[in-house]
Short mmCIF file of C-alpha atoms in Angstrom, two decimals:
data_model
loop_
_atom_site.label_atom_id
_atom_site.label_comp_id
_atom_site.label_asym_id
_atom_site.label_seq_id
_atom_site.Cartn_x
_atom_site.Cartn_y
_atom_site.Cartn_z
CA MET A 24 177.25 45.93 24.69
CA LYS A 25 179.95 47.95 26.40
CA GLN A 26 179.97 48.85 30.07
CA TRP A 27 180.81 52.51 30.65
CA ASN A 28 182.16 53.32 34.10
CA ILE A 29 181.54 56.88 35.29
CA VAL A 30 183.27 58.72 38.13
CA ILE A 31 182.01 62.08 39.40
CA THR A 32 184.55 64.34 41.11
CA GLY A 33 182.93 67.12 43.10
CA PHE A 34 179.70 65.85 44.65
CA GLY A 35 177.87 69.02 45.60
CA ARG A 36 174.52 70.10 44.17
CA VAL A 37 175.58 69.85 40.53
CA GLY A 38 177.34 66.51 40.99
CA TRP A 39 174.27 65.09 42.73
CA HIS A 40 172.03 66.16 39.85
CA VAL A 41 174.44 64.55 37.38
CA ALA A 42 174.09 61.25 39.24
CA GLU A 43 170.32 61.65 39.37
CA LEU A 44 169.99 62.27 35.62
CA ILE A 45 172.35 59.45 34.65
CA GLY A 46 170.37 57.07 36.86
CA LYS A 47 167.11 58.09 35.19
CA ARG A 48 168.57 57.73 31.69
CA ARG A 49 170.26 54.33 32.03
CA GLU A 50 167.58 52.60 29.97
CA ARG A 51 167.89 55.27 27.28
CA TYR A 52 171.64 54.70 27.07
CA LEU A 53 171.06 50.95 26.74
CA GLN A 54 168.47 51.29 24.00
CA ARG A 55 170.05 54.10 21.99
CA TYR A 56 173.79 53.47 22.33
CA GLN A 57 174.01 49.86 23.55
CA ALA A 58 175.87 51.31 26.53
CA ASP A 59 175.60 49.98 30.07
CA VAL A 60 176.37 53.20 31.96
CA ARG A 61 177.25 52.83 35.65
CA ILE A 62 178.44 55.35 38.22
CA VAL A 63 181.26 53.44 39.93
CA GLY A 64 182.64 56.30 42.03
CA VAL A 65 181.85 59.70 43.48
CA CYS A 66 184.35 61.93 45.20
CA GLY A 67 183.73 64.88 47.51
CA SER A 68 186.24 67.23 49.11
CA LYS A 69 187.01 64.89 52.02
CA LYS A 70 185.81 61.45 51.06
CA GLY A 71 185.02 59.22 48.11
CA LEU A 72 182.80 56.19 47.50
CA TYR A 73 183.57 53.40 45.06
CA HIS A 74 181.94 50.20 43.86
CA GLN A 75 183.23 48.41 40.77
CA ALA A 76 179.78 47.07 39.85
CA GLY A 77 178.19 50.52 40.16
CA LEU A 78 176.99 52.48 43.18
CA PRO A 79 173.38 51.70 44.13
CA GLY A 80 171.00 54.31 42.77
CA GLU A 81 169.08 54.62 46.02
CA GLN A 82 172.32 55.37 47.88
CA LEU A 83 173.26 58.11 45.43
CA ALA A 84 169.75 59.54 45.59
CA ALA A 85 170.03 59.80 49.37
CA LEU A 86 173.21 61.83 49.17
CA THR A 87 172.88 65.59 49.02
CA ALA A 88 175.17 68.50 49.60
CA ALA A 89 173.59 68.83 53.05
CA SER A 90 173.72 65.15 53.99
CA GLY A 91 176.85 65.47 56.08
CA GLY A 92 179.12 63.93 53.47
CA LEU A 93 179.55 60.66 51.66
CA GLN A 94 179.04 57.58 53.80
CA ALA A 95 180.25 54.04 53.16
CA SER A 96 177.81 51.13 53.13
CA PRO A 97 177.88 47.37 52.57
CA GLU A 98 177.35 48.08 48.85
CA ALA A 99 180.00 50.81 48.52
CA SER A 100 183.44 51.09 50.01
CA GLU A 101 184.98 54.31 51.23
CA ALA A 102 187.90 55.60 49.18
CA HIS A 103 190.45 58.37 49.49
CA THR A 104 190.05 61.55 47.50
CA GLY A 105 192.67 62.87 45.11
CA THR A 106 194.22 61.53 41.95
CA ALA A 107 194.79 58.04 43.41
CA PHE A 108 191.00 57.71 43.56
CA LEU A 109 190.82 58.10 39.78
CA GLN A 110 193.81 55.96 38.96
CA GLY A 111 192.29 52.93 40.64
CA SER A 112 188.71 53.50 39.54
CA GLY A 113 188.74 51.93 36.09
CA ALA A 114 186.67 54.87 34.86
CA ASP A 115 185.90 55.42 31.18
CA VAL A 116 184.51 58.91 31.77
CA VAL A 117 185.26 61.41 34.54
CA ILE A 118 182.73 64.18 35.17
CA GLU A 119 184.35 67.07 37.04
CA ALA A 120 181.85 69.14 39.01
CA GLY A 121 183.99 70.67 41.76
CA PRO A 122 184.41 74.32 42.80
CA THR A 123 185.95 76.84 40.40
CA ASP A 124 189.49 78.08 41.04
CA PHE A 125 190.52 80.11 38.01
CA VAL A 126 193.84 81.21 39.56
CA THR A 127 195.50 77.80 39.95
CA GLY A 128 192.93 75.45 38.45
CA GLY A 129 192.43 73.90 41.90
CA PRO A 130 191.80 70.19 42.51
CA ALA A 131 189.82 70.07 39.26
CA TYR A 132 193.01 70.62 37.27
CA GLU A 133 194.69 67.64 38.94
CA TYR A 134 191.63 65.45 38.43
CA ILE A 135 191.33 66.38 34.76
CA THR A 136 195.02 65.97 33.92
CA THR A 137 195.14 62.63 35.75
CA ALA A 138 192.04 61.38 33.96
CA LEU A 139 193.34 62.40 30.54
CA ARG A 140 196.74 60.78 31.17
CA CYS A 141 194.88 57.60 32.12
CA SER A 142 193.05 57.77 28.76
CA MET A 143 189.70 58.61 30.34
CA HIS A 144 187.24 60.92 28.62
CA VAL A 145 186.55 64.08 30.64
CA ILE A 146 183.41 66.18 30.97
CA SER A 147 184.10 69.38 32.88
CA ILE A 148 181.35 71.46 34.44
CA SER A 149 183.86 73.33 36.60
CA LYS A 150 185.36 76.35 34.82
CA GLY A 151 188.56 76.87 36.83
CA ALA A 152 190.87 74.33 35.20
CA LEU A 153 189.63 75.29 31.73
CA VAL A 154 190.32 78.97 32.38
CA PHE A 155 193.73 78.12 33.82
CA ASP A 156 194.95 76.01 30.88
CA TYR A 157 192.39 74.87 28.31
CA PRO A 158 194.98 74.69 25.49
CA GLY A 159 197.19 72.37 27.55
CA LEU A 160 194.27 70.17 28.55
CA LYS A 161 193.07 69.96 24.96
CA ARG A 162 196.54 68.88 23.79
CA LEU A 163 196.64 66.25 26.53
CA ALA A 164 193.26 64.89 25.41
CA GLU A 165 194.45 64.69 21.82
CA GLU A 166 197.68 62.95 22.82
CA HIS A 167 195.73 60.26 24.65
CA GLN A 168 192.97 60.08 22.01
CA VAL A 169 190.13 60.90 24.39
CA MET A 170 187.46 63.58 24.42
CA LEU A 171 187.37 66.73 26.57
CA LYS A 172 183.80 68.05 26.69
CA ILE A 173 182.91 71.41 28.26
CA SER A 174 179.25 72.32 27.62
CA GLY A 175 178.47 72.68 31.31
CA ALA A 176 181.27 75.21 31.79
CA THR A 177 180.16 77.52 28.98
CA ALA A 178 176.67 78.77 29.95
CA ALA A 179 175.29 75.33 30.90
CA ALA A 180 171.88 74.81 29.28
CA LEU A 181 172.43 77.58 26.72
CA PRO A 182 174.23 75.90 23.79
CA THR A 183 177.38 77.87 23.01
CA ILE A 184 180.33 75.59 22.34
CA ASP A 185 178.11 73.00 20.61
CA LEU A 186 176.44 75.68 18.50
CA ALA A 187 179.78 76.72 17.06
CA GLU A 188 181.46 73.31 16.83
CA TYR A 189 178.55 71.30 15.43
CA ASN A 190 175.89 73.56 13.93
CA LEU A 191 178.37 76.03 12.43
CA ALA A 192 181.07 73.55 11.43
CA GLY A 193 183.01 74.86 8.45
CA CYS A 194 182.00 78.48 9.02
CA GLU A 195 184.31 81.26 10.08
CA VAL A 196 182.89 82.93 13.18
CA SER A 197 183.74 86.63 13.27
CA ARG A 198 181.82 87.65 16.40
CA PHE A 199 180.44 85.81 19.41
CA VAL A 200 178.44 87.87 21.90
CA GLY A 201 176.12 86.79 24.66
CA ILE A 202 174.28 87.30 27.90
CA PHE A 203 176.12 84.48 29.64
CA THR A 204 175.26 85.02 33.32
CA GLY A 205 171.65 84.61 34.41
CA THR A 206 172.23 86.25 37.81
CA THR A 207 173.32 89.60 36.40
CA ASN A 208 170.59 89.58 33.78
CA PHE A 209 167.97 89.05 36.48
CA ILE A 210 169.34 91.92 38.56
CA LEU A 211 169.50 94.36 35.64
CA SER A 212 166.00 93.36 34.51
CA LYS A 213 164.65 93.89 38.03
CA MET A 214 166.27 97.32 38.33
CA TYR A 215 165.08 98.40 34.88
CA GLN A 216 161.51 97.13 35.05
CA ASP A 217 160.68 97.75 38.72
CA ASN A 218 162.78 100.87 39.35
CA VAL A 219 164.52 99.35 42.39
CA PRO A 220 168.10 100.00 43.57
CA PHE A 221 170.94 97.57 42.94
CA GLU A 222 171.05 96.24 46.51
CA GLU A 223 167.33 95.42 46.51
CA ALA A 224 167.58 93.59 43.18
CA VAL A 225 170.53 91.55 44.48
CA ALA A 226 168.59 90.65 47.63
CA GLU A 227 165.65 89.47 45.53
CA ALA A 228 167.98 87.33 43.39
CA LYS A 229 169.32 85.71 46.56
CA ARG A 230 165.81 85.08 47.92
CA ARG A 231 164.88 83.28 44.71
CA GLY A 232 168.03 81.19 44.73
CA ILE A 233 169.28 82.78 41.51
CA ALA A 234 172.28 84.50 43.13
CA GLU A 235 174.84 82.83 45.36
CA PRO A 236 175.11 83.99 49.01
CA ASP A 237 178.26 85.84 47.91
CA PRO A 238 177.48 86.87 44.32
CA ARG A 239 180.57 89.00 43.64
CA PHE A 240 181.96 86.48 41.13
CA ASP A 241 178.90 87.15 38.95
CA LEU A 242 178.34 90.83 39.74
CA GLU A 243 181.92 91.88 38.97
CA GLY A 244 181.86 90.12 35.61
CA TRP A 245 184.23 87.29 36.49
CA ASP A 246 181.77 84.52 35.61
CA THR A 247 181.18 85.94 32.14
CA ALA A 248 184.91 86.59 31.68
CA CYS A 249 185.76 82.98 32.57
CA LYS A 250 183.27 81.71 30.02
CA LEU A 251 184.76 84.03 27.40
CA VAL A 252 188.28 82.72 28.02
CA ILE A 253 187.11 79.14 27.56
CA LEU A 254 185.10 79.94 24.43
CA ALA A 255 187.85 82.05 22.86
CA ASN A 256 190.45 79.34 23.41
CA ALA A 257 188.17 76.46 22.37
CA LEU A 258 186.71 78.08 19.25
CA PHE A 259 189.38 80.53 18.12
CA ASP A 260 192.61 78.97 19.47
CA ALA A 261 193.19 82.43 20.91
CA GLY A 262 195.63 81.55 23.70
CA LEU A 263 193.73 84.11 25.78
CA ARG A 264 194.37 84.65 29.49
CA LEU A 265 191.79 85.92 31.96
CA GLU A 266 193.81 89.06 32.73
CA GLN A 267 193.73 90.03 29.04
CA ILE A 268 189.96 90.47 29.02
CA GLU A 269 188.60 93.97 29.46
CA ARG A 270 186.16 93.53 32.35
CA GLU A 271 183.53 95.75 33.96
CA GLY A 272 180.74 94.47 36.19
CA ILE A 273 177.36 95.91 37.15
CA THR A 274 178.02 96.98 40.75
CA GLY A 275 178.22 100.67 39.87
CA ILE A 276 174.88 100.93 38.06
CA THR A 277 172.38 103.24 39.78
CA VAL A 278 168.64 103.86 39.72
CA GLU A 279 169.32 107.27 38.19
CA GLN A 280 171.17 105.70 35.27
CA MET A 281 168.32 103.26 34.73
CA LEU A 282 165.81 106.12 34.59
CA GLN A 283 167.93 107.96 32.04
CA TRP A 284 168.34 104.87 29.86
CA ARG A 285 164.62 104.14 30.02
CA GLU A 286 163.88 107.66 28.78
CA GLN A 287 166.28 107.04 25.89
CA ASN A 288 164.61 103.69 25.11
CA LEU A 289 167.86 101.84 25.87
CA VAL A 290 168.19 98.61 27.86
CA PRO A 291 171.40 97.62 29.71
CA LYS A 292 172.73 94.07 29.53
CA LEU A 293 175.96 92.62 30.88
CA THR A 294 177.41 90.89 27.83
CA GLY A 295 180.60 89.13 26.90
CA GLU A 296 181.94 89.64 23.40
CA ILE A 297 184.63 87.90 21.35
CA CYS A 298 185.64 89.48 18.04
CA ARG A 299 187.98 88.36 15.30
CA THR A 300 189.92 91.40 14.05
CA ALA A 301 192.85 92.04 11.72
CA HIS A 302 195.05 92.18 14.83
CA GLY A 303 193.78 88.94 16.38
CA ILE A 304 191.09 87.99 18.89
CA CYS A 305 189.80 90.58 21.35
CA ALA A 306 187.36 89.94 24.19
CA SER A 307 185.52 92.13 26.67
CA VAL A 308 182.88 91.99 29.39
CA LYS A 309 180.86 95.07 30.25
CA PRO A 310 177.33 96.50 30.47
CA ARG A 311 176.20 97.44 26.98
CA LEU A 312 173.14 99.45 25.96
CA TYR A 313 170.72 98.03 23.40
CA PRO A 314 167.74 99.70 21.71
CA ALA A 315 164.45 98.38 23.11
CA GLU A 316 163.69 96.63 19.80
CA HIS A 317 166.98 94.69 19.85
CA SER A 318 166.67 90.96 20.59
CA PHE A 319 168.97 91.19 23.61
CA ALA A 320 166.82 93.96 25.12
CA GLN A 321 163.92 91.52 25.26
CA VAL A 322 165.87 88.82 27.14
CA ASN A 323 164.70 89.30 30.73
CA GLY A 324 165.00 87.62 34.12
CA ALA A 325 167.62 84.91 34.50
CA THR A 326 167.37 83.98 30.82
CA LYS A 327 170.56 83.92 28.74
CA ALA A 328 171.26 84.42 25.04
CA VAL A 329 174.03 84.19 22.46
CA MET A 330 174.42 85.79 19.04
CA VAL A 331 176.96 84.53 16.50
CA GLU A 332 178.07 86.20 13.26
CA THR A 333 179.49 83.95 10.54
CA ASP A 334 180.82 84.30 7.02
CA VAL A 335 178.38 82.06 5.12
CA MET A 336 175.50 81.23 7.50
CA GLY A 337 174.85 84.81 8.53
CA GLU A 338 173.80 85.78 12.04
CA LEU A 339 172.29 83.31 14.47
CA LEU A 340 170.55 83.98 17.78
CA VAL A 341 169.78 81.48 20.55
CA ILE A 342 167.77 82.50 23.62
CA GLY A 343 167.00 80.45 26.72
CA GLY A 344 168.55 77.81 28.91
CA LYS A 345 167.95 77.51 32.64
CA SER A 346 170.47 78.87 35.13
CA ASP A 347 170.45 76.31 37.93
CA PRO A 348 172.44 73.26 39.09
CA ARG A 349 170.15 70.78 37.33
CA ALA A 350 170.56 72.60 34.02
CA ALA A 351 174.35 72.50 34.39
CA ALA A 352 174.09 68.77 35.12
CA ALA A 353 171.90 68.30 32.05
CA ALA A 354 174.57 69.97 29.92
CA ALA A 355 177.12 67.48 31.25
CA CYS A 356 174.77 64.60 30.45
CA LYS A 357 174.42 65.97 26.93
CA ASP A 358 178.21 65.76 26.65
CA LEU A 359 178.04 62.18 27.88
CA GLU A 360 175.56 61.35 25.14
CA HIS A 361 177.92 62.83 22.54
CA ILE A 362 180.70 60.58 23.82
CA LEU A 363 178.45 57.52 23.76
CA MET A 364 177.25 58.44 20.27
CA MET A 365 180.81 58.74 18.96
CA HIS A 366 181.74 55.34 20.42
CA LYS A 367 178.56 53.44 19.64
CA THR A 368 179.29 49.92 18.45
CA PRO A 369 177.50 48.84 15.23
#
């Protein structure tokens, strides 16, 4: 039986849920993969905790984003943040769950590159570093013969990257289109169904905890665009940059437009689309109108969906997947299971 040491960088809501789920699944990992999985370190923005035998589950459970930060205890020593934290951790897998910085990659980029150079597998929930330089990170993972897994960064609980890489292996994907952001889908559904203005729909999304306090990243189409960049580069080797994506958000949509579309039996959805053309890969994010009988038109609330067109398996549609921190954490834990599965000892 192999001991697998896990370090979580970025210990906000998502990171906490990752720790929670791993703790609950330890027995499953033992039985299914003969893997003794232990969280040996967690690292926030100002402080880290480390214990080589594994951090006590009750201590991790007591830590929340609102707990005032990570605190040392007799069972866990305080550690510095930054790349030195990783280098001395003895981690087998690093789960990156920090904030997204798609301009520079942010601290996540340093954590991921350090982990890969130290021959640690990486699971990234944070999108920023992947948007900044996924091709470079993928090459680094290959050079050091480790895995770079990204399910949590590409629509979380909605399977996108795994759908293409595993279920459609061997196919040529010609088109990849989806409702990738639950926040915008909730707002458009609310406006369309309840005839309410944009501002009221946004306020309702905030009240329900679906939208962030500052939801511009979602509303202006950046969240969907970031996911498209990652998917295009991971699945199509497109070498695509964020600034190359045609992007239009939903902030300009009015009640009057909604009334007109309803009369025409058309339903608006903010979708991201990647197409393979004779001139290469093109990608765009914008509100698109779908006939009421179209599958996308029937995807309401914070639900997401993806449609894939292939050469030999035809068209596939997947609908669902929660849009919350626990769902993102669950996607990361799915990636962990894939790593354990690939390295299971006979």
